[in-house]
Structure formats: C-alpha cells, structure tokens
Amino acid sequence: MYLLKQLGDPLLDDVHEMLNSGRTDEGMDKLMFGLLHLRQTFAGEWQAFVKDSCRQHPVKDLLHKSPFTHRAYHKPRGYAGDAVMMDYVYALDQELGINTEQYTDIYRYELATPGCISVRERRNIAARYIDETARANPQARMLSVACGHLREVRLCENLDEDFRGTLFALDQDEESLEVVRKYMMEPRVRAVNASVRSILTRKLEIDAFDFIYSLGLYDYLNESVAKRLTAEMFRLLRPGGKLLLVNFSPNLYNIGYMEAFMDWFLIYRDEFDMAALTEEIDNSAIADSRIFRDPLKNLIFLEVERRS
Ligand SMILES: C[S@@+](CC[C@H](N)C(=O)[O-])C[C@H]1O[C@@H](n2cnc3c(N)ncnc32)[C@H](O)[C@@H]1O
C-alpha cells in the first residue's frame, strides 16, 4: 500500500488543485488516466486505496458536484445505474428536462467521455434493431429486458401507426416504468413490471418474440446468471428471432474513476466472455451469431439468431 499511496495521494492533491483553479478538463484527464494506471498496477491494494484515500480526500466533494457522479455514489434507488442516471448520459442529445444548473464543468466533461458516447451509441444501435424488426414484420413482438426509461424508443421511426405489433418493456423498477408509461404508445409499447428472475424461473407469461434485447444489465450479472439468462431469453424467441446483448469491455478508460468516486463496480467482459454466454443454448438451435463493438470500442455486442 505504501507505493500506491506514495503515487496516488499526490495525484489526488494535484487534481484537487487543478479543479479548484478551473482547469477542469486537464484535471479530469489526469485523474481518469492516473486512477486507471493505479488500479491496473496495484490491483491487490486498489480497494483499500479507494476507501482510505479517495473517499477521504476533499477532491471527492468537488467531483460530487456533478449530478451524475453524485447519483451513482449515493444510489437513491438502492443500486447504481438506475434509469435517472442513464438520463444524465442521454441528456446531451435528448431533451430530457434536466435543469441546466446541473451542467457543472465536471458533468460536461463526463458527458464527453468515450464511455458516455458509447452508451448513447448503444441506445442508437438498439433503436436501429427495433426499427429493422418492425420494418420486416409490422406485427413483430419485441422485448426489452431491464428497459429503464426505454429512451431508444424515442429514436425509432418504425413504431408508428402502421406498426401493429408490441414492444414489451420489462423492468423491476416501477418508478422507471411510470416514465415509460407517460410516453407509451399503447398498444405498441407495453410496460411489464417484473424482474429478470421471472425469465430465469420461466414465470414470464409472454413469449414468441421476434427480437429480445438488453442494454445495461449484463454489466451487473455474474457468469452463471448471465449464461442462464441468455439461454432462457433465447428460448423465448420465435424461430428466426434475434437476441441482442451488450456488455462494457475491460478497456474502458474511466474504470478507476467509476470505482473510486462513483462507487460503481461493473463486471467487464471481452469477446471471449461474450461468446461464452451462449454456452447453455442448444447449438443446433442457433442459425447465426456475431460479436461486434461500438465505434469507440468500449462496448461489446452479442447477436444470436434462432434457427427458423
Ligand atoms: C443501467 S440501467 C439500463 C436501462 C436501459 N436499458 C438503458 O440502457 O438506458 C439498468 C436497468 O436494469 C434494471 N434492473 C436491474 N436489475 C433488474 C432485474 N433483476 N430485473 C429487472 N430489471 C432490472 C434497473 O431497474 C434499471 O432500469
């Protein structure tokens, strides 16, 4: 711990000074890269450094002036990564009514980080899949698992009056579903208040989907749950249906910052880990599968198609 503190404590002091003197971007860059290196080099002592140095340092109060970092750290709904937090990421290009006074310099910096850009792209990619599915079959049944506020729907062009299918929006958080219901286009979008447990235990009463996707959930699932859920969601597909999953890759540059100052610990997966998620699916039922990254390469997508 001695070497880690010897390198880490002055980093926190320097960044504190930079942020206090208005050098936000320079200070935040230094902090992000510095913490990333410390986390990689001193993996065994990282947690103790976070607890004893980062969380005790006055720079924490400056960083928590960002509503994004503040909410992640304090977890008003009991877990990090709730749908309101996601809105803080989407706010850059969707009008979500966030008070402009909340746009502190640090929050602006965060909105421009590659991780946040990738999350917005993740939403855009999901919207494209939904549109493609609806275009191919105007009666399609789709399921968003852990939908949050389902913001991707606002970017879709094909869920219009000609669409006679349904996008089911499943989340365990009733408050998030209330937001979905406000702009819900019944019967084209239907909120389902349920946990992924209902899928794992085969209690979900809807099935035969043409497209199932999940954004921002797998980053929290351990390997065995993730594999089982993948197989169970695949089971809910119609012949020819598609499953789309996504996970943060381990090369996200602000992992150290997220853990130290947002208390946001994710499970990161590389391409091999994503491929392994299909292990509990009967191979003969898979028509095709592919793995791809978003343009900034922070996220890894897995698409699996059920045989017709
Ligand atoms: C990071 S947010 C992602 C929301 C949305 N999909 C997006 O990308 O903006 C994670 C969502 O997962 C939901 N969630 C977490 N655990 C869940 C569970 N066991 N069952 C259902 N939903 C869950 C949370 O309520 C939250 O809305």
PDB file of N, CA, C and O in Angstrom, residues 11 13-32 59 62-63 105-106 109:
ATOM      1  N   LEU A  11      -1.433  12.532  -6.610  1.00  0.00           N
ATOM      2  CA  LEU A  11      -2.323  12.650  -7.778  1.00  0.00           C
ATOM      3  C   LEU A  11      -3.630  13.329  -7.347  1.00  0.00           C
ATOM      4  O   LEU A  11      -4.098  14.276  -7.993  1.00  0.00           O
ATOM      5  N   ASP A  13      -4.115  15.236  -4.737  1.00  0.00           N
ATOM      6  CA  ASP A  13      -3.832  16.640  -4.362  1.00  0.00           C
ATOM      7  C   ASP A  13      -3.741  17.515  -5.611  1.00  0.00           C
ATOM      8  O   ASP A  13      -4.327  18.604  -5.666  1.00  0.00           O
ATOM      9  N   ASP A  14      -2.999  17.042  -6.617  1.00  0.00           N
ATOM     10  CA  ASP A  14      -2.815  17.833  -7.854  1.00  0.00           C
ATOM     11  C   ASP A  14      -4.157  18.083  -8.534  1.00  0.00           C
ATOM     12  O   ASP A  14      -4.457  19.192  -8.980  1.00  0.00           O
ATOM     13  N   VAL A  15      -4.942  17.017  -8.623  1.00  0.00           N
ATOM     14  CA  VAL A  15      -6.231  17.148  -9.326  1.00  0.00           C
ATOM     15  C   VAL A  15      -7.138  18.109  -8.547  1.00  0.00           C
ATOM     16  O   VAL A  15      -7.833  18.949  -9.144  1.00  0.00           O
ATOM     17  N   HIS A  16      -7.105  18.033  -7.244  1.00  0.00           N
ATOM     18  CA  HIS A  16      -7.904  18.935  -6.412  1.00  0.00           C
ATOM     19  C   HIS A  16      -7.543  20.387  -6.709  1.00  0.00           C
ATOM     20  O   HIS A  16      -8.420  21.242  -6.917  1.00  0.00           O
ATOM     21  N   GLU A  17      -6.260  20.626  -6.815  1.00  0.00           N
ATOM     22  CA  GLU A  17      -5.776  21.986  -7.077  1.00  0.00           C
ATOM     23  C   GLU A  17      -6.218  22.435  -8.480  1.00  0.00           C
ATOM     24  O   GLU A  17      -6.684  23.549  -8.684  1.00  0.00           O
ATOM     25  N   MET A  18      -6.101  21.528  -9.440  1.00  0.00           N
ATOM     26  CA  MET A  18      -6.480  21.871 -10.826  1.00  0.00           C
ATOM     27  C   MET A  18      -7.972  22.176 -10.929  1.00  0.00           C
ATOM     28  O   MET A  18      -8.374  23.142 -11.574  1.00  0.00           O
ATOM     29  N   LEU A  19      -8.783  21.361 -10.290  1.00  0.00           N
ATOM     30  CA  LEU A  19     -10.238  21.585 -10.361  1.00  0.00           C
ATOM     31  C   LEU A  19     -10.603  22.884  -9.660  1.00  0.00           C
ATOM     32  O   LEU A  19     -11.449  23.652 -10.137  1.00  0.00           O
ATOM     33  N   ASN A  20      -9.945  23.160  -8.549  1.00  0.00           N
ATOM     34  CA  ASN A  20     -10.222  24.397  -7.808  1.00  0.00           C
ATOM     35  C   ASN A  20      -9.836  25.630  -8.600  1.00  0.00           C
ATOM     36  O   ASN A  20     -10.436  26.688  -8.434  1.00  0.00           O
ATOM     37  N   SER A  21      -8.837  25.476  -9.488  1.00  0.00           N
ATOM     38  CA  SER A  21      -8.416  26.652 -10.260  1.00  0.00           C
ATOM     39  C   SER A  21      -9.051  26.660 -11.655  1.00  0.00           C
ATOM     40  O   SER A  21      -8.578  27.354 -12.548  1.00  0.00           O
ATOM     41  N   GLY A  22     -10.093  25.861 -11.845  1.00  0.00           N
ATOM     42  CA  GLY A  22     -10.876  25.925 -13.089  1.00  0.00           C
ATOM     43  C   GLY A  22     -10.278  25.139 -14.239  1.00  0.00           C
ATOM     44  O   GLY A  22     -10.761  25.217 -15.368  1.00  0.00           O
ATOM     45  N   ARG A  23      -9.204  24.361 -13.989  1.00  0.00           N
ATOM     46  CA  ARG A  23      -8.599  23.574 -15.085  1.00  0.00           C
ATOM     47  C   ARG A  23      -9.281  22.197 -15.116  1.00  0.00           C
ATOM     48  O   ARG A  23      -8.645  21.152 -14.897  1.00  0.00           O
ATOM     49  N   THR A  24     -10.570  22.214 -15.410  1.00  0.00           N
ATOM     50  CA  THR A  24     -11.386  21.003 -15.253  1.00  0.00           C
ATOM     51  C   THR A  24     -10.957  19.867 -16.180  1.00  0.00           C
ATOM     52  O   THR A  24     -10.721  18.737 -15.730  1.00  0.00           O
ATOM     53  N   ASP A  25     -10.857  20.153 -17.480  1.00  0.00           N
ATOM     54  CA  ASP A  25     -10.571  19.065 -18.427  1.00  0.00           C
ATOM     55  C   ASP A  25      -9.206  18.438 -18.151  1.00  0.00           C
ATOM     56  O   ASP A  25      -9.055  17.212 -18.142  1.00  0.00           O
ATOM     57  N   GLU A  26      -8.224  19.333 -17.894  1.00  0.00           N
ATOM     58  CA  GLU A  26      -6.858  18.853 -17.618  1.00  0.00           C
ATOM     59  C   GLU A  26      -6.845  17.999 -16.349  1.00  0.00           C
ATOM     60  O   GLU A  26      -6.258  16.910 -16.297  1.00  0.00           O
ATOM     61  N   GLY A  27      -7.527  18.495 -15.333  1.00  0.00           N
ATOM     62  CA  GLY A  27      -7.572  17.784 -14.050  1.00  0.00           C
ATOM     63  C   GLY A  27      -8.291  16.446 -14.163  1.00  0.00           C
ATOM     64  O   GLY A  27      -7.841  15.423 -13.636  1.00  0.00           O
ATOM     65  N   MET A  28      -9.415  16.455 -14.890  1.00  0.00           N
ATOM     66  CA  MET A  28     -10.190  15.211 -15.018  1.00  0.00           C
ATOM     67  C   MET A  28      -9.429  14.172 -15.849  1.00  0.00           C
ATOM     68  O   MET A  28      -9.437  12.987 -15.535  1.00  0.00           O
ATOM     69  N   ASP A  29      -8.747  14.630 -16.913  1.00  0.00           N
ATOM     70  CA  ASP A  29      -7.926  13.694 -17.707  1.00  0.00           C
ATOM     71  C   ASP A  29      -6.859  13.061 -16.824  1.00  0.00           C
ATOM     72  O   ASP A  29      -6.645  11.849 -16.852  1.00  0.00           O
ATOM     73  N   LYS A  30      -6.224  13.916 -16.050  1.00  0.00           N
ATOM     74  CA  LYS A  30      -5.140  13.413 -15.184  1.00  0.00           C
ATOM     75  C   LYS A  30      -5.696  12.387 -14.187  1.00  0.00           C
ATOM     76  O   LYS A  30      -5.092  11.345 -13.937  1.00  0.00           O
ATOM     77  N   LEU A  31      -6.851  12.687 -13.642  1.00  0.00           N
ATOM     78  CA  LEU A  31      -7.464  11.801 -12.650  1.00  0.00           C
ATOM     79  C   LEU A  31      -7.865  10.455 -13.281  1.00  0.00           C
ATOM     80  O   LEU A  31      -7.580   9.383 -12.748  1.00  0.00           O
ATOM     81  N   MET A  32      -8.531  10.537 -14.439  1.00  0.00           N
ATOM     82  CA  MET A  32      -9.013   9.308 -15.090  1.00  0.00           C
ATOM     83  C   MET A  32      -7.846   8.376 -15.432  1.00  0.00           C
ATOM     84  O   MET A  32      -7.873   7.190 -15.115  1.00  0.00           O
ATOM     85  N   VAL A  59     -11.125  16.225  -2.747  1.00  0.00           N
ATOM     86  CA  VAL A  59     -11.476  16.256  -4.171  1.00  0.00           C
ATOM     87  C   VAL A  59     -12.813  15.551  -4.405  1.00  0.00           C
ATOM     88  O   VAL A  59     -13.549  15.858  -5.355  1.00  0.00           O
ATOM     89  N   LEU A  62     -15.684  17.966  -4.634  1.00  0.00           N
ATOM     90  CA  LEU A  62     -15.727  18.695  -5.912  1.00  0.00           C
ATOM     91  C   LEU A  62     -16.329  17.805  -6.995  1.00  0.00           C
ATOM     92  O   LEU A  62     -17.167  18.242  -7.786  1.00  0.00           O
ATOM     93  N   LEU A  63     -15.906  16.560  -7.028  1.00  0.00           N
ATOM     94  CA  LEU A  63     -16.382  15.631  -8.063  1.00  0.00           C
ATOM     95  C   LEU A  63     -17.879  15.360  -7.901  1.00  0.00           C
ATOM     96  O   LEU A  63     -18.610  15.193  -8.882  1.00  0.00           O
ATOM     97  N   ASP A 105     -19.078  21.942 -14.796  1.00  0.00           N
ATOM     98  CA  ASP A 105     -17.968  21.648 -15.714  1.00  0.00           C
ATOM     99  C   ASP A 105     -17.603  20.171 -15.681  1.00  0.00           C
ATOM    100  O   ASP A 105     -17.266  19.576 -16.706  1.00  0.00           O
ATOM    101  N   ILE A 106     -17.655  19.587 -14.493  1.00  0.00           N
ATOM    102  CA  ILE A 106     -17.266  18.173 -14.389  1.00  0.00           C
ATOM    103  C   ILE A 106     -18.291  17.288 -15.090  1.00  0.00           C
ATOM    104  O   ILE A 106     -17.941  16.339 -15.801  1.00  0.00           O
ATOM    105  N   TYR A 109     -17.720  17.473 -18.739  1.00  0.00           N
ATOM    106  CA  TYR A 109     -16.572  16.622 -19.081  1.00  0.00           C
ATOM    107  C   TYR A 109     -17.031  15.159 -19.180  1.00  0.00           C
ATOM    108  O   TYR A 109     -16.709  14.450 -20.141  1.00  0.00           O
TER     109      TYR A 109
END
